[in-house]
PDB file of N, CA and C in Angstrom:
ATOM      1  N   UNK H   1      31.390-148.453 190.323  1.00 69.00           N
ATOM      2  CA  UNK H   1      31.256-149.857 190.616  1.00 69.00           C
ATOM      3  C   UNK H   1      30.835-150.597 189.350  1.00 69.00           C
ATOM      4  N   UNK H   2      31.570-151.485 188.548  1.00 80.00           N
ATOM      5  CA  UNK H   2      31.254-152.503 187.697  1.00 80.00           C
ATOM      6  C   UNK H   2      30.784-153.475 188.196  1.00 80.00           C
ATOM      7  N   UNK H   3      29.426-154.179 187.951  1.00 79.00           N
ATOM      8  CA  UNK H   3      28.622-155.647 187.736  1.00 79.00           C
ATOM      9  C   UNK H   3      28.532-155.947 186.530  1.00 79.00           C
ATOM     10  N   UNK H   4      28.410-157.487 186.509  1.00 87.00           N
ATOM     11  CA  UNK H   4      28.142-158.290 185.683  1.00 87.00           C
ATOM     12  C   UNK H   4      26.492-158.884 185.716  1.00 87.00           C
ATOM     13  N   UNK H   5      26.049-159.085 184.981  1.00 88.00           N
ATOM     14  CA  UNK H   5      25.066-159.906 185.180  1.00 88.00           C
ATOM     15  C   UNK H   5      24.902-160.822 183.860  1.00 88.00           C
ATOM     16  N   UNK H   6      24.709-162.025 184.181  1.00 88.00           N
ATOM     17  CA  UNK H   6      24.470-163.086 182.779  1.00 88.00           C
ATOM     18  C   UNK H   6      23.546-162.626 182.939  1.00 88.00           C
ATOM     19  N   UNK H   7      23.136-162.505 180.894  1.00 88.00           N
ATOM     20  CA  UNK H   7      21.999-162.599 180.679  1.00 88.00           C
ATOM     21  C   UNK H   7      21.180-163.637 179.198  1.00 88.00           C
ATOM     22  N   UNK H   8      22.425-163.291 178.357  1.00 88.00           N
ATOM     23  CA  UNK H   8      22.249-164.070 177.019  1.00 88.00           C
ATOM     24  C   UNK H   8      23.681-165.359 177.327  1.00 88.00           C
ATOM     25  N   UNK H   9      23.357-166.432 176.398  1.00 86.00           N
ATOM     26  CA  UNK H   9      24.338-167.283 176.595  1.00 86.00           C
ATOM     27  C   UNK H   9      25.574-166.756 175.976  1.00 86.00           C
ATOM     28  N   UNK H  10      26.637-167.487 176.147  1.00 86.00           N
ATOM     29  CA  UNK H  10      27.755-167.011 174.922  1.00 86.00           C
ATOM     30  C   UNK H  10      27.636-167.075 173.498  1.00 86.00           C
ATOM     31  N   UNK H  11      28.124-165.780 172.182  1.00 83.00           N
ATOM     32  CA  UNK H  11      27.894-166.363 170.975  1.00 83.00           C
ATOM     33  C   UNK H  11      28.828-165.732 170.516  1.00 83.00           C
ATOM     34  N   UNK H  12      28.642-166.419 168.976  1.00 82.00           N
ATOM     35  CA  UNK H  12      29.909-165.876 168.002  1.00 82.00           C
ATOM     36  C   UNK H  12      29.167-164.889 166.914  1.00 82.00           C
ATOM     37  N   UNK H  13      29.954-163.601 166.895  1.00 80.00           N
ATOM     38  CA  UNK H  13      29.363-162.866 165.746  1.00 80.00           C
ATOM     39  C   UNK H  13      29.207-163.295 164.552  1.00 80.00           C
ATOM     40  N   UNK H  14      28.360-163.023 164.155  1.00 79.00           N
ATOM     41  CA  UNK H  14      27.726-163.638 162.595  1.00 79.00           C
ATOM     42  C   UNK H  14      28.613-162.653 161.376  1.00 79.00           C
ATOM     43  N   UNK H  15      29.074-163.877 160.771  1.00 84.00           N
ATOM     44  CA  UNK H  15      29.652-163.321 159.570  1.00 84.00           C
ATOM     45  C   UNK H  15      28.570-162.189 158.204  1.00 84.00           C
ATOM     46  N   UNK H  16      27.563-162.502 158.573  1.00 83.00           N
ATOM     47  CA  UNK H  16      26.910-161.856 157.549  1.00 83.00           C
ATOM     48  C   UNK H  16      26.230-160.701 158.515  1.00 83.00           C
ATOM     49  N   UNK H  17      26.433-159.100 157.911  1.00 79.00           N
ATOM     50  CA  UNK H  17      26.375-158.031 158.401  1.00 79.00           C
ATOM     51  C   UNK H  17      25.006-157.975 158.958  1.00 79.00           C
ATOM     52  N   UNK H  18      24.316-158.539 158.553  1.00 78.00           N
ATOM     53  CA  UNK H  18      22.628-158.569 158.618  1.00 78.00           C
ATOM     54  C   UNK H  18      21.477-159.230 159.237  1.00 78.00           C
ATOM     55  N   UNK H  19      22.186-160.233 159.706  1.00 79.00           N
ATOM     56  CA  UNK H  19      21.586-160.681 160.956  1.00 79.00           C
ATOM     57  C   UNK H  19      21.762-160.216 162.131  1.00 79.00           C
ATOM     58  N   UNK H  20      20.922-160.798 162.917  1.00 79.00           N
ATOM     59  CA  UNK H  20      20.364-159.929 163.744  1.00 79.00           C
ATOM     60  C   UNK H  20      21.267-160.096 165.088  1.00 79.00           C
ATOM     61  N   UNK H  21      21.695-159.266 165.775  1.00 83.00           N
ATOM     62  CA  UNK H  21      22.429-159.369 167.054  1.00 83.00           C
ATOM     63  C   UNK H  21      22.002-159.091 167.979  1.00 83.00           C
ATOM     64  N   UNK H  22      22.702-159.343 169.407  1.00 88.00           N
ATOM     65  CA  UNK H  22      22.077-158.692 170.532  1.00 88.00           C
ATOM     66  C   UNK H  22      22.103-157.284 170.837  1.00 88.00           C
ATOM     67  N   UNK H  23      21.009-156.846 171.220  1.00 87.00           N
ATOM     68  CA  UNK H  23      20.847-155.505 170.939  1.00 87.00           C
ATOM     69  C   UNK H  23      20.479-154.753 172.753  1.00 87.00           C
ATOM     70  N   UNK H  24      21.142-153.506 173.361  1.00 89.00           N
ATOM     71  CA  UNK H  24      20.871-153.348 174.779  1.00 89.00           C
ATOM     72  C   UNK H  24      20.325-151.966 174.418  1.00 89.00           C
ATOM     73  N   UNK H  25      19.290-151.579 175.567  1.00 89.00           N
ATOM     74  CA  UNK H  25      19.031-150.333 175.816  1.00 89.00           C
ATOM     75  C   UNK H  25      18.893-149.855 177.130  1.00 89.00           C
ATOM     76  N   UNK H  26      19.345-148.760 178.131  1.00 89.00           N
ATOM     77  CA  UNK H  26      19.091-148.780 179.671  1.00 89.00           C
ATOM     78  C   UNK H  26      18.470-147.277 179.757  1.00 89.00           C
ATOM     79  N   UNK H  27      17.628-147.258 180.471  1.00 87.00           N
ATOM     80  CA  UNK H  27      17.019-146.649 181.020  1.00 87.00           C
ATOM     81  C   UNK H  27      17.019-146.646 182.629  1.00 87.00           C
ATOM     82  N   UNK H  28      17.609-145.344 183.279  1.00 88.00           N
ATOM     83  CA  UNK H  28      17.432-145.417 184.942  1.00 88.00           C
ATOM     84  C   UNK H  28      18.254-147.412 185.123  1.00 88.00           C
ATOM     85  N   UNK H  29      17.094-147.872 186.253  1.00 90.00           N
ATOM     86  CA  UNK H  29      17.516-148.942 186.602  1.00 90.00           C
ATOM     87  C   UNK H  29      17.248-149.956 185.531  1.00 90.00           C
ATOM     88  N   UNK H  30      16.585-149.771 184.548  1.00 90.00           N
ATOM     89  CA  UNK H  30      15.913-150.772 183.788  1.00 90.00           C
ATOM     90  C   UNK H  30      16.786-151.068 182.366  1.00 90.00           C
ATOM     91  N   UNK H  31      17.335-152.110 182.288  1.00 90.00           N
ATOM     92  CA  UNK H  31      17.361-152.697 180.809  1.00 90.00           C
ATOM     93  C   UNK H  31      17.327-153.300 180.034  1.00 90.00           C
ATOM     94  N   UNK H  32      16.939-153.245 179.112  1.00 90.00           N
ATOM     95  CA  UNK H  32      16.200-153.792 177.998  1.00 90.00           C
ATOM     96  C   UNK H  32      16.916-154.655 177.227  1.00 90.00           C
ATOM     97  N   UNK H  33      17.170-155.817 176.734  1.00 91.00           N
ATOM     98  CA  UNK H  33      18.305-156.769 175.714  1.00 91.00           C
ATOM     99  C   UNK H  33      17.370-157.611 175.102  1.00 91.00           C
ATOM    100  N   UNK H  34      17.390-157.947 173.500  1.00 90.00           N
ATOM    101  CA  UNK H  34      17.136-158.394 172.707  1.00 90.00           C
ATOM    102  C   UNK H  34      18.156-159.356 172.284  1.00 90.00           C
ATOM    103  N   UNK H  35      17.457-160.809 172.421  1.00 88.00           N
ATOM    104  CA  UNK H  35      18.339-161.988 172.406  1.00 88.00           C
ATOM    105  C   UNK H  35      17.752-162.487 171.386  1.00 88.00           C
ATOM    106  N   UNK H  36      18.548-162.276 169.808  1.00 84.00           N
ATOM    107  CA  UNK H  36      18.237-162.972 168.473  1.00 84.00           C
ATOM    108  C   UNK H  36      18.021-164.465 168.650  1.00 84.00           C
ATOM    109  N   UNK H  37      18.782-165.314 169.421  1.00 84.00           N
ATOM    110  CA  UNK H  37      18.800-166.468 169.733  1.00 84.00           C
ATOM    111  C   UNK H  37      17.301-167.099 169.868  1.00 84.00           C
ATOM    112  N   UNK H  38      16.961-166.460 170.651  1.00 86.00           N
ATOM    113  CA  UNK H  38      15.912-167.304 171.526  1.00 86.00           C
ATOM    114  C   UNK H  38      14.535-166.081 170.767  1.00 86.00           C
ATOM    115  N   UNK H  39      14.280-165.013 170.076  1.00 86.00           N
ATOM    116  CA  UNK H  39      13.271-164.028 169.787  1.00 86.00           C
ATOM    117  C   UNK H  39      12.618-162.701 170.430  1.00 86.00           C
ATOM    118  N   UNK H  40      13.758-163.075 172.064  1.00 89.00           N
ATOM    119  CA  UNK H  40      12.896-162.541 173.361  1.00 89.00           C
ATOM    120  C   UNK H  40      13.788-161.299 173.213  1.00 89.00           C
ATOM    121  N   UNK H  41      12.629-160.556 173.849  1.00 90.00           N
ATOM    122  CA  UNK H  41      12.963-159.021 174.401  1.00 90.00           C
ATOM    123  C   UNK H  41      12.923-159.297 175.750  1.00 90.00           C
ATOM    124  N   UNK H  42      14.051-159.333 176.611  1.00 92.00           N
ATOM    125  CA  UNK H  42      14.165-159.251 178.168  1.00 92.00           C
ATOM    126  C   UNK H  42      14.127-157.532 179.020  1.00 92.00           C
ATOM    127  N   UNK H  43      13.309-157.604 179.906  1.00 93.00           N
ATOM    128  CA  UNK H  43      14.055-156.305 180.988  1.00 93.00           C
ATOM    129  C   UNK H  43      14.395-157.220 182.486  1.00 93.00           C
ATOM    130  N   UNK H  44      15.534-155.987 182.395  1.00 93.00           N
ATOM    131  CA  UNK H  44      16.331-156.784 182.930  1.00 93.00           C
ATOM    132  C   UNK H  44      16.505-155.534 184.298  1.00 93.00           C
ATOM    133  N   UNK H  45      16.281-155.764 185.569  1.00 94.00           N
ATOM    134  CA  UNK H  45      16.470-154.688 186.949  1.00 94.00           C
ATOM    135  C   UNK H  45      18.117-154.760 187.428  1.00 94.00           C
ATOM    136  N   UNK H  46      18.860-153.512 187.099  1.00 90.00           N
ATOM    137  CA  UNK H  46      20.440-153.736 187.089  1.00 90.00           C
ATOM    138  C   UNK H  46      20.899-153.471 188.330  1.00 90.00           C
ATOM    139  N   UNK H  47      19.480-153.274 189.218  1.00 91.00           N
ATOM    140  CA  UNK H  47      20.300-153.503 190.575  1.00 91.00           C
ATOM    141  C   UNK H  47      20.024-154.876 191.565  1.00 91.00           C
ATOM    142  N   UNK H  48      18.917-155.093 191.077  1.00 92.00           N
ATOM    143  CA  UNK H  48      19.114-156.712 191.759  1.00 92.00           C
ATOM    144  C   UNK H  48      19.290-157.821 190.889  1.00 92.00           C
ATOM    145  N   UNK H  49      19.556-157.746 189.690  1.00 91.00           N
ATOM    146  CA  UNK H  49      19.998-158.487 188.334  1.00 91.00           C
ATOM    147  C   UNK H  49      19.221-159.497 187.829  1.00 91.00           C
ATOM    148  N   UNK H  50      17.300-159.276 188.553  1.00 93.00           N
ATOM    149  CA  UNK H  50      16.891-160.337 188.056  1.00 93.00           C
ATOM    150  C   UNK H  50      15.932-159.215 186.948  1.00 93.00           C
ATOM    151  N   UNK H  51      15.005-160.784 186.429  1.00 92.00           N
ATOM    152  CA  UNK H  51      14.373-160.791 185.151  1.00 92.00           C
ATOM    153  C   UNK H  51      12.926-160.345 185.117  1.00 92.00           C
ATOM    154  N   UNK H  52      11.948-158.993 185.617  1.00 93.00           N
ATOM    155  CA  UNK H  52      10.785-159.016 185.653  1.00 93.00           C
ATOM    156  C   UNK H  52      10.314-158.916 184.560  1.00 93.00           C
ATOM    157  N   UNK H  53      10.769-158.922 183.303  1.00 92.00           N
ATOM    158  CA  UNK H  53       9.530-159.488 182.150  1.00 92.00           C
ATOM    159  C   UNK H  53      10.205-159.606 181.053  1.00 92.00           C
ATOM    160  N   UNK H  54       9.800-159.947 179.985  1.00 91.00           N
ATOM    161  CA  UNK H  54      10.017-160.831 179.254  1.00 91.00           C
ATOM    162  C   UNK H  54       8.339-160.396 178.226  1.00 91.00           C
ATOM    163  N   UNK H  55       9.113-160.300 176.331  1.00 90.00           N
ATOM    164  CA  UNK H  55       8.255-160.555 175.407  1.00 90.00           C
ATOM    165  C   UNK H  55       8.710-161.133 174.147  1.00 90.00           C
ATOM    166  N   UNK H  56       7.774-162.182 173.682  1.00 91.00           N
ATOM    167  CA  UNK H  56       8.469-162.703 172.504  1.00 91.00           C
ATOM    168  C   UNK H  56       7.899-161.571 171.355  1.00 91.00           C
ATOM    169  N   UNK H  57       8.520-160.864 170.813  1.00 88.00           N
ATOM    170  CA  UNK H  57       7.486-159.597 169.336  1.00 88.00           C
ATOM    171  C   UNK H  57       7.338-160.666 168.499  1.00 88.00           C
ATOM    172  N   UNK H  58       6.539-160.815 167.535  1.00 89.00           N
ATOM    173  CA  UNK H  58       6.059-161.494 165.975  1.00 89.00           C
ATOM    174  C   UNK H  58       7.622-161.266 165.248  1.00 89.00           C
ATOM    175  N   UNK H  59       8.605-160.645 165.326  1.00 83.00           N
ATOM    176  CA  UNK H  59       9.797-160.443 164.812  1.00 83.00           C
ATOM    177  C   UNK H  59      10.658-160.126 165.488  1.00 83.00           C
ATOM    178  N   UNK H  60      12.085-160.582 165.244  1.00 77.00           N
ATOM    179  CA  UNK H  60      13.189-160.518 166.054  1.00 77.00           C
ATOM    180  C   UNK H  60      13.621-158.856 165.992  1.00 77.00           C
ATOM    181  N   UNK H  61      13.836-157.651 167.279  1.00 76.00           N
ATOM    182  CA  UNK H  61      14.369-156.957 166.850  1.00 76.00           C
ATOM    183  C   UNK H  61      15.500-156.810 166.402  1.00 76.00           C
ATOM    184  N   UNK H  62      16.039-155.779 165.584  1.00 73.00           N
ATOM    185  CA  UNK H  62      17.448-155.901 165.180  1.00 73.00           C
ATOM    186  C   UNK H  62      18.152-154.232 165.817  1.00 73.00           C
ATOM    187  N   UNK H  63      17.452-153.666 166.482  1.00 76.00           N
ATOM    188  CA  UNK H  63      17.636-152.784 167.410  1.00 76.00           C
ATOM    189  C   UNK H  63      16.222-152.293 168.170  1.00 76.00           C
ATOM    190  N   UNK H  64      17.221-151.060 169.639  1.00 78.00           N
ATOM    191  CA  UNK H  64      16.449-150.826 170.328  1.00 78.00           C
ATOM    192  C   UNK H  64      16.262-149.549 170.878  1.00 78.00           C
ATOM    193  N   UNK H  65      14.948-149.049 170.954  1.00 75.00           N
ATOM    194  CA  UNK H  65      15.271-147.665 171.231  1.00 75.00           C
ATOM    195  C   UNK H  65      13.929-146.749 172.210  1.00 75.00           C
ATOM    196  N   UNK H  66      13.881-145.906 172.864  1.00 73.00           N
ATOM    197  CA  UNK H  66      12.543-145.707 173.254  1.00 73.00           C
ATOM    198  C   UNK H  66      12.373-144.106 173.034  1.00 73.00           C
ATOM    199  N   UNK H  67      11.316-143.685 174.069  1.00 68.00           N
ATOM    200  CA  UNK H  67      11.159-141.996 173.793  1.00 68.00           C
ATOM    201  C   UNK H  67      10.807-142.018 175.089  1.00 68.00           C
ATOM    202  N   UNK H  68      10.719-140.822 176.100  1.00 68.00           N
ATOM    203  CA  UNK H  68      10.106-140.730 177.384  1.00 68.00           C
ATOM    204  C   UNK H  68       8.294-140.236 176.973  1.00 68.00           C
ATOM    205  N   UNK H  69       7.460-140.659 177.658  1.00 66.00           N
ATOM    206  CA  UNK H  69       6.170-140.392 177.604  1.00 66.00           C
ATOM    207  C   UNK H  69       6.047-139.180 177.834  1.00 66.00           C
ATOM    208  N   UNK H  70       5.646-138.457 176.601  1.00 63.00           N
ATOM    209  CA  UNK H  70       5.089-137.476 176.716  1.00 63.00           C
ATOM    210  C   UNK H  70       3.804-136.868 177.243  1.00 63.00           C
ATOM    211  N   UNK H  71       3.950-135.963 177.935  1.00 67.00           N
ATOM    212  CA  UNK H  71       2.714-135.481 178.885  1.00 67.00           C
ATOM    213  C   UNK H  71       2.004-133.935 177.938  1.00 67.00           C
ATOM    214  N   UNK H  72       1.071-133.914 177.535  1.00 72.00           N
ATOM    215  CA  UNK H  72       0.490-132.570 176.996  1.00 72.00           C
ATOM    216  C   UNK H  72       0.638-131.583 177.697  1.00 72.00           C
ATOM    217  N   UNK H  73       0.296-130.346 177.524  1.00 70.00           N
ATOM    218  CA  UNK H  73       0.951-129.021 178.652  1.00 70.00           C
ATOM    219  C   UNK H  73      -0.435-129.115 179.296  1.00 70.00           C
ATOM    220  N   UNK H  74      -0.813-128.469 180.635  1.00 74.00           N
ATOM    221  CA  UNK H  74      -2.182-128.562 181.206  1.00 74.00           C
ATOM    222  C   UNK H  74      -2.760-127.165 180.246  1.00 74.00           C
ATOM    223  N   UNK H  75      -4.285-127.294 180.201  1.00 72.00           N
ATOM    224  CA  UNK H  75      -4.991-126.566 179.195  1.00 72.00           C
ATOM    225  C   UNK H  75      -5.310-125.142 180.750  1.00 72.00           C
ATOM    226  N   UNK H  76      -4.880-124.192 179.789  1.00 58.00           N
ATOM    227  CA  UNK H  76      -5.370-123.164 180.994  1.00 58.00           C
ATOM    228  C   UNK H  76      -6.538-122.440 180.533  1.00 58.00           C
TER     229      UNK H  76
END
């Protein structure tokens, strides 16, 4: 099954290699898009297509990436 969901407005790729673009990452139901436009890091819930949070970082990312939380082994 393909959905859509708006999330960033429409744009035109930037001629210069180095600025910053929109950038996606998904996890399970959750994903993540970085909108150069506006500074914001959105998550975004891809099954009911709305917006539970939202952060502006001190810098625009220019990618995105995570790690799963690591748990220590239990001490025997």
């Amino acid at each position: 099954m393909t959905k859509k969901i708006s999330v960033l407005d429409p744009r035109q790729e930037p001629l210069d290699w180095q600025q910053s673009r929109p950038a996606l990452f998904v996890r399970g139901h959750t994903t993540c898009v970085c909108d150069p436009s506006s500074g914001k890091l959105l998550a975004i819930d891809v099954e009911s297509g709305k917006q539970p949070a939202s952060t502006e970082p001190p810098k625009t990312p220019n990618g995105l990436s995570a790690v799963k939380q690591h748990r220590p082994s239990p001490k025997t």
